[in-house]
Amino acid sequence: MTACAIEPSADPGNGGGPRAGCSITAEGAYAARLARSGKGGDAWFPERWTLDGPEPYAVPLPGNQPEEPGTEVQPMGDGRVLVHRVAAGRHVFALLYPTGPGTGELPLGAVECPADGPGLRLLPPVPGGERAYALAAGPRSTVLWQVAGGAFGPERVAEIPGRCAGGVWLDRTGRMLAVDRETGGRVKAVVVDLERGGEVSPLLQIAADSDDRLLLADPDSGLVLIGSDAPSPGRERLGWGVLGSTLPVRFPECLRLPECVVTPFAVQPGQVLTPERCAVALRVDGAFGSWVGVWRPAERHVRHLPAPEGWLTGAGLWTPDGELRLPCSTPQSPCGVARLAAPEAEGATDVQDAADAEESTPGEPGEPGATDPPTPAPAPAQPRPVPLQQAPLARLVTK
């Protein structure tokens, strides 16, 4: 599973990470994707999945004409589906909903972006599902738009200096948004406070000359998954930390899979006081396809599981009791959910123990993100805390 890597379909709005097969609401009730129809499967239409009932089921939402393959769709908390289309340089938004045998469409308006820019990308679903946001990155600044849930169509929320990508929600109210901002040739994660006019504050800096991105966060436990080249300049490594903690980010050796692309896509919620026991689902892309990895910060290894047939690759969610649910679609079962139980946690019992138990990360003593070598060193490295406390997060996400 670690032979020559493939290049999975990348999502520039997600820091260049591989694109997921569908989008799921933060609470896990609905999902949405583009599905194929017509002879030869060459026509595309939005499809909404309901996931919180006894059995999952899909509702097709075809419009008056087929969608373009790059059209973005996102489920809302009330079951409607937000659709983002691009036409003649304009980014057009609408809400789709079933109306008996047909599809209802509520136009929301449009946003114009420069033709020579990277365009506009939807951010992940907001907790609660009443609003939706998008980022429009320009050469010197990035505009955050609220594209659904406002009173008068798309609304300009904030302009953030620098070129921003990614997008991770840090609380359950949809107030604190983390984005990866590029300024001066370096990428650092920052926080945008939507209740304070889009005020921006630092979130993550492991070293002054490192690229540090936030990949995933769990508001309950404060566990965050980070991509950084601090321990291996020029090569991004996957690490973890805890919001509000003074412990340094750790880069477990077990998450370093040669010639594979590893992307975290879901964290087990509800583990309020035990972030090291949260199960993390990983998408692993290698030469022979994609499969699922399951890992906990308290453990020193990744459990590799074959992807279920028809998995909408990169999409899934955890239940609080440790069941991983992966949406799947096959000709025999067009709308299905594979359920995988996470193995029981083992090993460390708290954040400090989990950090102490991890394997050493290659690097010189004192290198940001590196643990001390297994042999005695003349001067042990002092842990360098991640300045997560610089952002006003502790009272929101580490209760």
C-alpha positions as a Python dict, from the first residue, in 0.01 Angstrom:
ca = {
    (1, 'M'): (0, 0, 0),
    (2, 'T'): (295, 236, -4),
    (3, 'A'): (410, 203, -363),
    (4, 'C'): (415, 480, -622),
    (5, 'A'): (152, 744, -540),
    (6, 'I'): (-125, 868, -761),
    (7, 'E'): (-250, 1225, -787),
    (8, 'P'): (-609, 1234, -659),
    (9, 'S'): (-845, 1502, -782),
    (10, 'A'): (-742, 1817, -595),
    (11, 'D'): (-967, 2085, -450),
    (12, 'P'): (-794, 2425, -463),
    (13, 'G'): (-1040, 2557, -207),
    (14, 'N'): (-921, 2295, 37),
    (15, 'G'): (-554, 2383, 31),
    (16, 'G'): (-502, 2153, -264),
    (17, 'G'): (-626, 1844, -80),
    (18, 'P'): (-820, 1574, -265),
    (19, 'R'): (-1183, 1648, -336),
    (20, 'A'): (-1446, 1450, -143),
    (21, 'G'): (-1720, 1257, -321),
    (22, 'C'): (-2002, 1442, -144),
    (23, 'S'): (-2069, 1711, 116),
    (24, 'I'): (-2230, 1629, 454),
    (25, 'T'): (-2395, 1869, 700),
    (26, 'A'): (-2207, 1928, 1025),
    (27, 'E'): (-2472, 1736, 1218),
    (28, 'G'): (-2477, 1449, 969),
    (29, 'A'): (-2845, 1461, 875),
    (30, 'Y'): (-2807, 1533, 502),
    (31, 'A'): (-2555, 1494, 223),
    (32, 'A'): (-2544, 1626, -131),
    (33, 'R'): (-2348, 1534, -442),
    (34, 'L'): (-2350, 1558, -819),
    (35, 'A'): (-2476, 1233, -971),
    (36, 'R'): (-2466, 1111, -1328),
    (37, 'S'): (-2773, 1045, -1540),
    (38, 'G'): (-2870, 996, -1902),
    (39, 'K'): (-2744, 749, -2158),
    (40, 'G'): (-2379, 681, -2091),
    (41, 'G'): (-2392, 875, -1763),
    (42, 'D'): (-2271, 1196, -1928),
    (43, 'A'): (-2528, 1431, -1769),
    (44, 'W'): (-2499, 1563, -1413),
    (45, 'F'): (-2767, 1657, -1159),
    (46, 'P'): (-2772, 1738, -785),
    (47, 'E'): (-2884, 1466, -547),
    (48, 'R'): (-2975, 1498, -181),
    (49, 'W'): (-2924, 1214, 64),
    (50, 'T'): (-3109, 1182, 394),
    (51, 'L'): (-2885, 1006, 646),
    (52, 'D'): (-3057, 1040, 985),
    (53, 'G'): (-3351, 806, 925),
    (54, 'P'): (-3379, 427, 966),
    (55, 'E'): (-3240, 381, 613),
    (56, 'P'): (-3060, 633, 391),
    (57, 'Y'): (-3243, 747, 80),
    (58, 'A'): (-3167, 980, -209),
    (59, 'V'): (-3383, 1243, -379),
    (60, 'P'): (-3277, 1358, -728),
    (61, 'L'): (-3299, 1734, -785),
    (62, 'P'): (-3254, 1786, -1160),
    (63, 'G'): (-3295, 2139, -1290),
    (64, 'N'): (-3410, 2261, -1627),
    (65, 'Q'): (-3076, 2157, -1779),
    (66, 'P'): (-2785, 1934, -1678),
    (67, 'E'): (-2523, 2077, -1444),
    (68, 'E'): (-2160, 2133, -1535),
    (69, 'P'): (-1917, 1878, -1380),
    (70, 'G'): (-1755, 2152, -1167),
    (71, 'T'): (-2079, 2272, -1011),
    (72, 'E'): (-2060, 2275, -630),
    (73, 'V'): (-2346, 2145, -417),
    (74, 'Q'): (-2390, 2164, -41),
    (75, 'P'): (-2670, 2036, 186),
    (76, 'M'): (-2843, 2281, 419),
    (77, 'G'): (-2981, 2197, 762),
    (78, 'D'): (-3345, 2207, 643),
    (79, 'G'): (-3289, 1957, 361),
    (80, 'R'): (-3255, 2202, 76),
    (81, 'V'): (-2943, 2190, -140),
    (82, 'L'): (-2730, 2492, -221),
    (83, 'V'): (-2599, 2490, -576),
    (84, 'H'): (-2308, 2705, -698),
    (85, 'R'): (-2287, 2750, -1073),
    (86, 'V'): (-2042, 2953, -1281),
    (87, 'A'): (-2168, 3129, -1592),
    (88, 'A'): (-1992, 3403, -1789),
    (89, 'G'): (-1763, 3490, -1499),
    (90, 'R'): (-2052, 3516, -1252),
    (91, 'H'): (-2092, 3282, -957),
    (92, 'V'): (-2465, 3210, -928),
    (93, 'F'): (-2627, 3058, -619),
    (94, 'A'): (-2966, 2894, -571),
    (95, 'L'): (-3143, 2661, -330),
    (96, 'L'): (-3301, 2344, -469),
    (97, 'Y'): (-3580, 2145, -305),
    (98, 'P'): (-3819, 1867, -409),
    (99, 'T'): (-4170, 1969, -520),
    (100, 'G'): (-4357, 1648, -582),
    (101, 'P'): (-4235, 1512, -915),
    (102, 'G'): (-4022, 1819, -992),
    (103, 'T'): (-3751, 2041, -846),
    (104, 'G'): (-3813, 2384, -696),
    (105, 'E'): (-3541, 2646, -726),
    (106, 'L'): (-3499, 2962, -518),
    (107, 'P'): (-3245, 3201, -679),
    (108, 'L'): (-3017, 3370, -425),
    (109, 'G'): (-2815, 3603, -647),
    (110, 'A'): (-2466, 3613, -790),
    (111, 'V'): (-2111, 3722, -711),
    (112, 'E'): (-1873, 3853, -976),
    (113, 'C'): (-1503, 3763, -951),
    (114, 'P'): (-1209, 3866, -1174),
    (115, 'A'): (-1171, 3632, -1468),
    (116, 'D'): (-798, 3591, -1404),
    (117, 'G'): (-845, 3494, -1037),
    (118, 'P'): (-878, 3147, -884),
    (119, 'G'): (-1253, 3197, -854),
    (120, 'L'): (-1480, 3136, -561),
    (121, 'R'): (-1518, 2819, -353),
    (122, 'L'): (-1779, 2713, -98),
    (123, 'L'): (-1658, 2663, 257),
    (124, 'P'): (-1753, 2343, 446),
    (125, 'P'): (-2111, 2329, 580),
    (126, 'V'): (-2170, 2561, 875),
    (127, 'P'): (-2283, 2404, 1205),
    (128, 'G'): (-2661, 2439, 1223),
    (129, 'G'): (-2694, 2450, 845),
    (130, 'E'): (-2880, 2782, 826),
    (131, 'R'): (-2602, 2972, 649),
    (132, 'A'): (-2337, 2908, 386),
    (133, 'Y'): (-2014, 3091, 308),
    (134, 'A'): (-1761, 3109, 27),
    (135, 'L'): (-1408, 3244, -21),
    (136, 'A'): (-1302, 3450, -321),
    (137, 'A'): (-922, 3475, -322),
    (138, 'G'): (-752, 3762, -503),
    (139, 'P'): (-384, 3845, -556),
    (140, 'R'): (-355, 4054, -236),
    (141, 'S'): (-666, 3980, -31),
    (142, 'T'): (-953, 3733, 5),
    (143, 'V'): (-1321, 3820, 38),
    (144, 'L'): (-1546, 3613, 262),
    (145, 'W'): (-1903, 3599, 129),
    (146, 'Q'): (-2220, 3478, 298),
    (147, 'V'): (-2402, 3322, 4),
    (148, 'A'): (-2705, 3168, 180),
    (149, 'G'): (-2901, 3252, 493),
    (150, 'G'): (-2882, 3630, 454),
    (151, 'A'): (-3165, 3873, 399),
    (152, 'F'): (-3064, 4015, 60),
    (153, 'G'): (-2873, 3751, -132),
    (154, 'P'): (-2494, 3715, -122),
    (155, 'E'): (-2341, 3951, 136),
    (156, 'R'): (-1978, 4059, 167),
    (157, 'V'): (-1874, 3968, 524),
    (158, 'A'): (-1505, 4054, 542),
    (159, 'E'): (-1192, 4118, 339),
    (160, 'I'): (-890, 3929, 471),
    (161, 'P'): (-540, 4047, 376),
    (162, 'G'): (-353, 3771, 193),
    (163, 'R'): (-457, 3477, -20),
    (164, 'C'): (-677, 3235, 177),
    (165, 'A'): (-782, 2875, 120),
    (166, 'G'): (-916, 2586, 323),
    (167, 'G'): (-1178, 2656, 588),
    (168, 'V'): (-1247, 2481, 922),
    (169, 'W'): (-1522, 2567, 1171),
    (170, 'L'): (-1394, 2579, 1529),
    (171, 'D'): (-1718, 2598, 1730),
    (172, 'R'): (-2075, 2469, 1719),
    (173, 'T'): (-2233, 2808, 1646),
    (174, 'G'): (-2058, 2890, 1318),
    (175, 'R'): (-1886, 3197, 1461),
    (176, 'M'): (-1515, 3110, 1452),
    (177, 'L'): (-1371, 3016, 1112),
    (178, 'A'): (-1010, 2910, 1056),
    (179, 'V'): (-855, 2965, 713),
    (180, 'D'): (-505, 2914, 574),
    (181, 'R'): (-362, 3252, 475),
    (182, 'E'): (-64, 3300, 246),
    (183, 'T'): (134, 3619, 303),
    (184, 'G'): (501, 3685, 235),
    (185, 'G'): (538, 3344, 71),
    (186, 'R'): (435, 3155, 388),
    (187, 'V'): (104, 2993, 485),
    (188, 'K'): (-29, 3031, 841),
    (189, 'A'): (-371, 2941, 982),
    (190, 'V'): (-567, 3238, 1114),
    (191, 'V'): (-909, 3279, 1276),
    (192, 'V'): (-1192, 3495, 1142),
    (193, 'D'): (-1450, 3603, 1401),
    (194, 'L'): (-1781, 3643, 1219),
    (195, 'E'): (-1949, 3817, 1514),
    (196, 'R'): (-1684, 4089, 1523),
    (197, 'G'): (-1697, 4203, 1165),
    (198, 'G'): (-1456, 3942, 1034),
    (199, 'E'): (-1178, 4030, 1279),
    (200, 'V'): (-866, 3825, 1204),
    (201, 'S'): (-628, 3688, 1469),
    (202, 'P'): (-336, 3440, 1458),
    (203, 'L'): (-406, 3074, 1523),
    (204, 'L'): (-106, 2863, 1430),
    (205, 'Q'): (265, 2932, 1385),
    (206, 'I'): (505, 2648, 1454),
    (207, 'A'): (810, 2825, 1311),
    (208, 'A'): (853, 3159, 1138),
    (209, 'D'): (965, 2996, 812),
    (210, 'S'): (722, 2701, 806),
    (211, 'D'): (393, 2654, 621),
    (212, 'D'): (129, 2562, 882),
    (213, 'R'): (-224, 2470, 773),
    (214, 'L'): (-524, 2362, 977),
    (215, 'L'): (-688, 2057, 819),
    (216, 'L'): (-958, 1951, 1063),
    (217, 'A'): (-1090, 2044, 1409),
    (218, 'D'): (-1330, 1897, 1663),
    (219, 'P'): (-1509, 2165, 1868),
    (220, 'D'): (-1596, 1924, 2151),
    (221, 'S'): (-1246, 1810, 2244),
    (222, 'G'): (-1038, 2083, 2081),
    (223, 'L'): (-842, 1824, 1881),
    (224, 'V'): (-694, 1972, 1562),
    (225, 'L'): (-517, 1805, 1270),
    (226, 'I'): (-241, 2011, 1116),
    (227, 'G'): (-30, 1998, 800),
    (228, 'S'): (314, 2157, 838),
    (229, 'D'): (663, 2134, 690),
    (230, 'A'): (824, 2250, 1016),
    (231, 'P'): (974, 1907, 1104),
    (232, 'S'): (1071, 1833, 740),
    (233, 'P'): (1133, 2156, 544),
    (234, 'G'): (979, 2135, 200),
    (235, 'R'): (767, 1827, 283),
    (236, 'E'): (434, 1856, 461),
    (237, 'R'): (379, 1628, 760),
    (238, 'L'): (55, 1547, 939),
    (239, 'G'): (43, 1647, 1305),
    (240, 'W'): (-200, 1703, 1590),
    (241, 'G'): (-255, 1944, 1876),
    (242, 'V'): (-524, 2066, 2114),
    (243, 'L'): (-678, 2413, 2110),
    (244, 'G'): (-579, 2604, 2422),
    (245, 'S'): (-304, 2358, 2517),
    (246, 'T'): (55, 2462, 2589),
    (247, 'L'): (188, 2131, 2455),
    (248, 'P'): (362, 2143, 2117),
    (249, 'V'): (215, 2003, 1799),
    (250, 'R'): (321, 1640, 1754),
    (251, 'F'): (401, 1471, 1423),
    (252, 'P'): (356, 1094, 1475),
    (253, 'E'): (577, 874, 1261),
    (254, 'C'): (282, 639, 1201),
    (255, 'L'): (107, 912, 999),
    (256, 'R'): (401, 934, 763),
    (257, 'L'): (310, 693, 482),
    (258, 'P'): (573, 698, 205),
    (259, 'E'): (444, 788, -139),
    (260, 'C'): (84, 817, -23),
    (261, 'V'): (-142, 1118, 20),
    (262, 'V'): (-303, 1111, 367),
    (263, 'T'): (-603, 1338, 428),
    (264, 'P'): (-800, 1346, 757),
    (265, 'F'): (-1172, 1383, 689),
    (266, 'A'): (-1364, 1312, 1011),
    (267, 'V'): (-1308, 1327, 1389),
    (268, 'Q'): (-1516, 1145, 1649),
    (269, 'P'): (-1725, 1405, 1837),
    (270, 'G'): (-1836, 1409, 2198),
    (271, 'Q'): (-1498, 1330, 2359),
    (272, 'V'): (-1501, 1655, 2558),
    (273, 'L'): (-1221, 1583, 2806),
    (274, 'T'): (-1025, 1321, 2615),
    (275, 'P'): (-899, 1456, 2280),
    (276, 'E'): (-629, 1188, 2267),
    (277, 'R'): (-901, 921, 2245),
    (278, 'C'): (-1087, 1077, 1952),
    (279, 'A'): (-1092, 844, 1653),
    (280, 'V'): (-976, 1015, 1334),
    (281, 'A'): (-1071, 888, 988),
    (282, 'L'): (-805, 922, 721),
    (283, 'R'): (-836, 902, 345),
    (284, 'V'): (-524, 733, 206),
    (285, 'D'): (-454, 762, -168),
    (286, 'G'): (-185, 537, -313),
    (287, 'A'): (-87, 366, -634),
    (288, 'F'): (-359, 103, -597),
    (289, 'G'): (-647, 337, -515),
    (290, 'S'): (-794, 482, -198),
    (291, 'W'): (-862, 323, 138),
    (292, 'V'): (-954, 420, 494),
    (293, 'G'): (-722, 467, 788),
    (294, 'V'): (-832, 494, 1152),
    (295, 'W'): (-602, 652, 1411),
    (296, 'R'): (-614, 800, 1760),
    (297, 'P'): (-355, 1038, 1910),
    (298, 'A'): (-319, 796, 2203),
    (299, 'E'): (-200, 519, 1970),
    (300, 'R'): (123, 465, 1779),
    (301, 'H'): (-21, 301, 1468),
    (302, 'V'): (-283, 345, 1196),
    (303, 'R'): (-538, 75, 1128),
    (304, 'H'): (-583, 35, 752),
    (305, 'L'): (-925, -73, 627),
    (306, 'P'): (-1036, -148, 271),
    (307, 'A'): (-1270, 112, 128),
    (308, 'P'): (-1626, -19, 98),
    (309, 'E'): (-1754, -73, -253),
    (310, 'G'): (-1883, 247, -409),
    (311, 'W'): (-1747, 474, -136),
    (312, 'L'): (-1795, 842, -220),
    (313, 'T'): (-1425, 881, -154),
    (314, 'G'): (-1321, 1114, 125),
    (315, 'A'): (-1672, 1158, 269),
    (316, 'G'): (-1789, 1026, 603),
    (317, 'L'): (-1872, 1104, 963),
    (318, 'W'): (-1827, 961, 1311),
    (319, 'T'): (-2098, 907, 1567),
    (320, 'P'): (-2012, 997, 1929),
    (321, 'D'): (-2005, 626, 2023),
    (322, 'G'): (-1737, 548, 1764),
    (323, 'E'): (-1914, 428, 1449),
    (324, 'L'): (-1771, 551, 1120),
    (325, 'R'): (-2036, 600, 852),
    (326, 'L'): (-1924, 615, 489),
    (327, 'P'): (-2171, 703, 211),
    (328, 'C'): (-2156, 460, -81),
    (329, 'S'): (-2324, 427, -419),
    (330, 'T'): (-2326, 118, -643),
    (331, 'P'): (-2556, 11, -927),
    (332, 'Q'): (-2718, -239, -690),
    (333, 'S'): (-2745, 11, -402),
    (334, 'P'): (-2742, 370, -533),
    (335, 'C'): (-2778, 517, -184),
    (336, 'G'): (-2608, 331, 100),
    (337, 'V'): (-2402, 384, 413),
    (338, 'A'): (-2123, 150, 523),
    (339, 'R'): (-2088, 134, 901),
    (340, 'L'): (-1749, 58, 1053),
    (341, 'A'): (-1693, 32, 1426),
    (342, 'A'): (-1374, 194, 1554),
    (343, 'P'): (-1151, -41, 1755),
    (344, 'E'): (-1130, 35, 2124),
    (345, 'A'): (-871, 292, 2223),
    (346, 'E'): (-559, 164, 2387),
    (347, 'G'): (-246, 308, 2542),
    (348, 'A'): (-218, 661, 2677),
    (349, 'T'): (-482, 805, 2907),
    (350, 'D'): (-440, 1181, 2872),
    (351, 'V'): (-295, 1445, 2642),
    (352, 'Q'): (43, 1455, 2816),
    (353, 'D'): (75, 1075, 2813),
    (354, 'A'): (-24, 1063, 2446),
    (355, 'A'): (241, 1320, 2360),
    (356, 'D'): (507, 1142, 2564),
    (357, 'A'): (425, 803, 2411),
    (358, 'E'): (456, 909, 2048),
    (359, 'E'): (733, 796, 1824),
    (360, 'S'): (1019, 1039, 1761),
    (361, 'T'): (996, 1265, 1460),
    (362, 'P'): (1320, 1290, 1258),
    (363, 'G'): (1493, 1624, 1309),
    (364, 'E'): (1754, 1800, 1512),
    (365, 'P'): (1685, 1852, 1884),
    (366, 'G'): (1494, 2173, 1924),
    (367, 'E'): (1352, 2165, 1572),
    (368, 'P'): (988, 2284, 1584),
    (369, 'G'): (754, 1990, 1602),
    (370, 'A'): (1032, 1733, 1658),
    (371, 'T'): (1035, 1513, 1966),
    (372, 'D'): (1354, 1433, 2154),
    (373, 'P'): (1560, 1146, 2002),
    (374, 'P'): (1538, 805, 2172),
    (375, 'T'): (1904, 821, 2279),
    (376, 'P'): (2014, 1065, 2553),
    (377, 'A'): (2090, 1410, 2417),
    (378, 'P'): (2325, 1664, 2574),
    (379, 'A'): (2056, 1931, 2577),
    (380, 'P'): (1696, 1809, 2554),
    (381, 'A'): (1477, 2022, 2335),
    (382, 'Q'): (1238, 2254, 2510),
    (383, 'P'): (883, 2201, 2388),
    (384, 'R'): (769, 2493, 2177),
    (385, 'P'): (400, 2552, 2235),
    (386, 'V'): (171, 2629, 1946),
    (387, 'P'): (34, 2979, 2008),
    (388, 'L'): (-327, 2871, 1971),
    (389, 'Q'): (-404, 3085, 2276),
    (390, 'Q'): (-345, 3397, 2067),
    (391, 'A'): (-692, 3357, 1922),
    (392, 'P'): (-1006, 3403, 2139),
    (393, 'L'): (-1095, 3033, 2128),
    (394, 'A'): (-1053, 2884, 2474),
    (395, 'R'): (-1386, 2998, 2608),
    (396, 'L'): (-1561, 2875, 2292),
    (397, 'V'): (-1413, 2536, 2217),
    (398, 'T'): (-1225, 2407, 2519),
    (399, 'K'): (-1489, 2422, 2791),
}
